[in-house]
mmCIF file of C-alpha atoms in Angstrom:
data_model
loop_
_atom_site.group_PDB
_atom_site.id
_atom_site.type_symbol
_atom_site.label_atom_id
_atom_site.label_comp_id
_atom_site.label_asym_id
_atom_site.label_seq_id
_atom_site.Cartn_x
_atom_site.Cartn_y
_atom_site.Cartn_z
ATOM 1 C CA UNK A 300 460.516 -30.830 195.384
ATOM 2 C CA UNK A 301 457.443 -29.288 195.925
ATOM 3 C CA UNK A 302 457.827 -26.702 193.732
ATOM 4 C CA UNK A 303 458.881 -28.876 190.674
ATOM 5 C CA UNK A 304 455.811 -30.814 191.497
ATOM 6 C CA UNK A 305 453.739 -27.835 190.615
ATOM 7 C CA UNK A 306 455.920 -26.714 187.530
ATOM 8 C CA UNK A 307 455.116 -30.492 186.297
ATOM 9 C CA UNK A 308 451.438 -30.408 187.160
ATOM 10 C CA UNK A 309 451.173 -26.866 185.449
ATOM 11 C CA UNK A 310 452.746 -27.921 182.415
ATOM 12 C CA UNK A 311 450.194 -30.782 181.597
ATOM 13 C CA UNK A 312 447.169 -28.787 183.150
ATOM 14 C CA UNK A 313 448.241 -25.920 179.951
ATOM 15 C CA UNK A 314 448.011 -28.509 177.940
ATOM 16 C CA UNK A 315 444.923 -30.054 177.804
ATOM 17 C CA UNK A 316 441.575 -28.951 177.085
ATOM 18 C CA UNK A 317 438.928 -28.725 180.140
ATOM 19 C CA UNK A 318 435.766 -29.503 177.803
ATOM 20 C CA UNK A 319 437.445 -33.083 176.831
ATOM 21 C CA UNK A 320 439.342 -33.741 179.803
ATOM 22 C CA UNK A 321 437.511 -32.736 182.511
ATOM 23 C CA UNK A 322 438.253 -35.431 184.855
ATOM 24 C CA UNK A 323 441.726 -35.079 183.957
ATOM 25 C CA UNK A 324 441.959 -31.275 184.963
ATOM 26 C CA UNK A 325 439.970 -31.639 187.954
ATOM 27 C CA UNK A 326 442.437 -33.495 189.339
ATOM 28 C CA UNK A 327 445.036 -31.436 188.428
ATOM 29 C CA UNK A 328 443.635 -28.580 189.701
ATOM 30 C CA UNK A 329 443.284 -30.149 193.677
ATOM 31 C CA UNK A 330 446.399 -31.664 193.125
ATOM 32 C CA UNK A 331 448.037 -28.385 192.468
ATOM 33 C CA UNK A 332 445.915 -26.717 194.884
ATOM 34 C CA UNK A 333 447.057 -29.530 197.569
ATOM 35 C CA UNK A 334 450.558 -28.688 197.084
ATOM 36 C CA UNK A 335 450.660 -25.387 197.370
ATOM 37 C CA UNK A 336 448.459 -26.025 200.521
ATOM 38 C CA UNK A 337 451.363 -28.171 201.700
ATOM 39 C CA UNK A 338 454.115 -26.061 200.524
ATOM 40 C CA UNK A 339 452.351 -23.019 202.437
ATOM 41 C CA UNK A 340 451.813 -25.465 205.472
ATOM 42 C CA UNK A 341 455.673 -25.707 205.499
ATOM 43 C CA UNK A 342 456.463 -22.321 205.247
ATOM 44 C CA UNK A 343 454.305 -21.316 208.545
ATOM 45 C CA UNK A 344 455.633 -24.034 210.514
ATOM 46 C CA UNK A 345 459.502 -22.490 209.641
ATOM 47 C CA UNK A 346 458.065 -18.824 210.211
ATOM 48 C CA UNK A 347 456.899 -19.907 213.711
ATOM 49 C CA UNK A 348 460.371 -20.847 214.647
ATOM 50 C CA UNK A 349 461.488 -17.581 213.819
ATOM 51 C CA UNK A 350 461.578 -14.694 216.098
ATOM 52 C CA UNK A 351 460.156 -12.232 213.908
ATOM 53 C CA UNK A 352 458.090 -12.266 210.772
ATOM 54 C CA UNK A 353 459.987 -10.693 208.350
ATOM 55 C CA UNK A 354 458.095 -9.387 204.976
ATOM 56 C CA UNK A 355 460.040 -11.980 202.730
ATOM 57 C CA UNK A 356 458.242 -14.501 204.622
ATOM 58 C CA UNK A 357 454.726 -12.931 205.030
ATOM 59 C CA UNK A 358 454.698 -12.650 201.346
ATOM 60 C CA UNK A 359 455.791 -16.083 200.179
ATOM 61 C CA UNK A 360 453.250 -17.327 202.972
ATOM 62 C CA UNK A 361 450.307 -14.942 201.265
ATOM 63 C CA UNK A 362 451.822 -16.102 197.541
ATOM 64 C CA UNK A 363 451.451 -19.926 198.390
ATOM 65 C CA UNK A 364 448.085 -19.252 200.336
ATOM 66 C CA UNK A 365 446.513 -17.319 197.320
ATOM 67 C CA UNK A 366 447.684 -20.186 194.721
ATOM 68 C CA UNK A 367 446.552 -22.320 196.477
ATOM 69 C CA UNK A 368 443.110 -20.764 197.076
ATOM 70 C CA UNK A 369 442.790 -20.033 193.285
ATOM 71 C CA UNK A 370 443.298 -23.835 192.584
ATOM 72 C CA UNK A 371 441.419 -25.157 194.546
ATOM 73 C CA UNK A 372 438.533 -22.274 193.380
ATOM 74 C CA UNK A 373 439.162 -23.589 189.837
ATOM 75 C CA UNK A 374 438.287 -26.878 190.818
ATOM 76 C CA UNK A 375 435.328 -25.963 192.819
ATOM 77 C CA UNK A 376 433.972 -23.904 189.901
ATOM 78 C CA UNK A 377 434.575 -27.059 187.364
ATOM 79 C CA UNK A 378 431.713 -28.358 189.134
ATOM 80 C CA UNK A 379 429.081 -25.645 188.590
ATOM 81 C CA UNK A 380 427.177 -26.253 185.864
ATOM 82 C CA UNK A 381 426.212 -24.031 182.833
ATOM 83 C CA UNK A 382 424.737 -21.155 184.260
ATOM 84 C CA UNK A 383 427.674 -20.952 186.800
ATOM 85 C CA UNK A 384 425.526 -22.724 190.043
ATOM 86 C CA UNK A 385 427.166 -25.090 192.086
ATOM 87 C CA UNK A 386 425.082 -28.268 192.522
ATOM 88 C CA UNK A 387 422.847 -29.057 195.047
ATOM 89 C CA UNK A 388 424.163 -32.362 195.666
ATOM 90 C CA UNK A 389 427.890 -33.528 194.808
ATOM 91 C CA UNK A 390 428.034 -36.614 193.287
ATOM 92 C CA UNK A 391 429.952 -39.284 195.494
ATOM 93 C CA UNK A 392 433.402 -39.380 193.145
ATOM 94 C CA UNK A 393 433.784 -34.950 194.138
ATOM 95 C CA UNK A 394 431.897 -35.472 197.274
ATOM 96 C CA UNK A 395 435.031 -35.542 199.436
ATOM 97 C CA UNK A 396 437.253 -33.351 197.509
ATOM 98 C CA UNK A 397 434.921 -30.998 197.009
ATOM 99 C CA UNK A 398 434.313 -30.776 200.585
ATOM 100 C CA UNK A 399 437.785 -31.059 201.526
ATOM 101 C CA UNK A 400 438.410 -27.920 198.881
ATOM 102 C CA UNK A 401 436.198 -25.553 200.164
ATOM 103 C CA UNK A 402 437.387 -26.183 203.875
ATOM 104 C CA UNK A 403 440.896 -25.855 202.908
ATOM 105 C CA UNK A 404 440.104 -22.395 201.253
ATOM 106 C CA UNK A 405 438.100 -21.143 204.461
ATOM 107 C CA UNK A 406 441.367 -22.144 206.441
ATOM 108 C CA UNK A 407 443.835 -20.530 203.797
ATOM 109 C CA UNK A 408 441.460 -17.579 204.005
ATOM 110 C CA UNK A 409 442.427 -16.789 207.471
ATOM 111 C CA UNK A 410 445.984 -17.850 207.352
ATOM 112 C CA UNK A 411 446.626 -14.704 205.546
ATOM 113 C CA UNK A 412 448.564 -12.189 206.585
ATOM 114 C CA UNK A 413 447.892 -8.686 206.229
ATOM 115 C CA UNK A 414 448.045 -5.444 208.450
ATOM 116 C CA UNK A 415 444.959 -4.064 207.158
ATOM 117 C CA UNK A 416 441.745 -4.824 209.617
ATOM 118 C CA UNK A 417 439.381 -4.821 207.023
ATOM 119 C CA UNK A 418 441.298 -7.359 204.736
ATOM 120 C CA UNK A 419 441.773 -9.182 207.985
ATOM 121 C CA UNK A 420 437.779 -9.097 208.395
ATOM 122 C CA UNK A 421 437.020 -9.886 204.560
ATOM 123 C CA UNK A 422 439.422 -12.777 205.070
ATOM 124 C CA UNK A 423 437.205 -14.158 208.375
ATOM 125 C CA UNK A 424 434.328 -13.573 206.492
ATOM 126 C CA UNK A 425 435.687 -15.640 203.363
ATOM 127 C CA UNK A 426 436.942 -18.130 206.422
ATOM 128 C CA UNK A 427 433.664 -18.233 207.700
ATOM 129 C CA UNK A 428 431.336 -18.708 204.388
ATOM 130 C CA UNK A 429 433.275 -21.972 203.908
ATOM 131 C CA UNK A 430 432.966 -23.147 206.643
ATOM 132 C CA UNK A 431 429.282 -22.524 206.969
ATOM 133 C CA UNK A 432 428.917 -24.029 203.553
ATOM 134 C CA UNK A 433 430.688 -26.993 204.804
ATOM 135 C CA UNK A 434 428.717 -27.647 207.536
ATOM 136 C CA UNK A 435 424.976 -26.507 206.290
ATOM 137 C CA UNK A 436 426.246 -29.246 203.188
ATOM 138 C CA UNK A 437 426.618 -31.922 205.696
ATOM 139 C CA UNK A 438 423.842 -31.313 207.775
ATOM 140 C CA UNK A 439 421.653 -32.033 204.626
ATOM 141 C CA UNK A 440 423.432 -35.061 203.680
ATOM 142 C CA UNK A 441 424.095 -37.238 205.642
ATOM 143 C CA UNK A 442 426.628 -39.521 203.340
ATOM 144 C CA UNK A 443 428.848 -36.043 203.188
ATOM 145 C CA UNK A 444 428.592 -36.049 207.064
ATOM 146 C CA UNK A 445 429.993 -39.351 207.295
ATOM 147 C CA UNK A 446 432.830 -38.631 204.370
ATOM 148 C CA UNK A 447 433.780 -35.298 206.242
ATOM 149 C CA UNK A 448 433.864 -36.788 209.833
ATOM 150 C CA UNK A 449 437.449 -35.613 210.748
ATOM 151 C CA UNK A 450 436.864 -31.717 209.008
ATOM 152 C CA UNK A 451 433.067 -31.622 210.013
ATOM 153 C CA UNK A 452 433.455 -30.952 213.894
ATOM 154 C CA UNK A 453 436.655 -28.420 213.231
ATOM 155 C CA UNK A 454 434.464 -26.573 210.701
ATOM 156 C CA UNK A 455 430.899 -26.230 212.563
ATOM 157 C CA UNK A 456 433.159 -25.186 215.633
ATOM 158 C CA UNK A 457 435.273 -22.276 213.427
ATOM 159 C CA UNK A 458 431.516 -21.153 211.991
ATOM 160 C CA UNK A 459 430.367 -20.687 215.667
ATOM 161 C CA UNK A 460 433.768 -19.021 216.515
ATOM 162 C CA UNK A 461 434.721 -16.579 213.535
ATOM 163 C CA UNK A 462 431.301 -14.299 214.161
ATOM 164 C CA UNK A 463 433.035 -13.399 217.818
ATOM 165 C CA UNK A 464 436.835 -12.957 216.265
ATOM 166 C CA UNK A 465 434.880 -10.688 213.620
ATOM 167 C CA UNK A 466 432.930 -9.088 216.388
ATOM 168 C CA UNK A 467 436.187 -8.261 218.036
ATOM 169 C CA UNK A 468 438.205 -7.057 215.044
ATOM 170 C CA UNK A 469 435.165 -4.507 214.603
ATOM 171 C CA UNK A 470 434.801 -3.121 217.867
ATOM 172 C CA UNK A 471 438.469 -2.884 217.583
ATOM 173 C CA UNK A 472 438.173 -0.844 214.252
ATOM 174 C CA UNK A 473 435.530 0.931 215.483
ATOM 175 C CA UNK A 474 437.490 2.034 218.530
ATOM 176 C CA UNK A 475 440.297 3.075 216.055
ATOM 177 C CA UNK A 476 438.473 4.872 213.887
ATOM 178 C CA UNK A 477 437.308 7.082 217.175
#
């Protein structure tokens, strides 16, 4: 179902031209994002039933993560303007989904899986720019504060918690490397 739903979204989102229909492709592109978000959601909570991880799953889960980051990344960079910054302030219609895009890509970023520990550390450090960007964005405005009130607390707590799992995954390396 899921799947079709993206195969649907796809075919329109092809079809039209971001410079006219903006709007249009924005939502498209969170829309599409979403679903692979909820697709990969899915797949997790089967793998965790599972005994073992086998690499089937581990690479559908890291397919449907990385789709989902690059829509919702495509979105995000919609909003930048000409010379490729992103705004200072959001106006209210993106505020939310904006917000709600870059928190979802921190939390892909660290859902996945790879046996390298310094992919594992890019990832937290991915993880832990959106969050920070999340959180330093609603400290400074307090309307996005308000909008963001369930993610907010869940994001300022991973961007106190990720330096110490990256801490930890580097003293591991380090030991490793020994």
């Amino acid at each position: 179902m899921h799947k079709r739903r993206v195969d649907m979204l796809n075919t329109v989102y092809t079809e039209l031209n971001p410079q006219y229909y903006l709007l249009v492709c924005r939502q498209l592109q969170f829309e599409m994002g979403d679903t692979f978000y909820e697709m990969m959601e899915l797949k997790v909570s089967i793998a965790n039933q599972l005994d073992e991880l086998d690499s089937h799953n581990v690479k559908k889960i890291n397919l449907l993560a990385q789709s989902a980051i690059a829509h919702y990344t495509l979105f995000l960079d919609s909003l930048r303007d000409p010379e490729r910054r992103f705004p200072a302030t959001l106006e209210g219609d993106v505020l939310r989904p904006a917000l709600v895009a870059k928190f979802r890509v921190g939390w892909l970023h660290s859902k996945v899986i790879t046996s390298e520990p310094q992919q594992q550390l890019d990832n937290l450090q991915l993880s832990l720019d959106c969050y920070s960007f999340v959180a330093d964005y609603c400290a400074g405005h307090p309307e996005a504060a308000t909008a963001m009130e369930p993610e907010l607390e869940l994001c300022v707590e991973m961007a106190a918690l990720l330096p110490t799992r990256m801490q930890a995954l580097r003293s591991k390396m380090a030991a490793f490397n020994e």
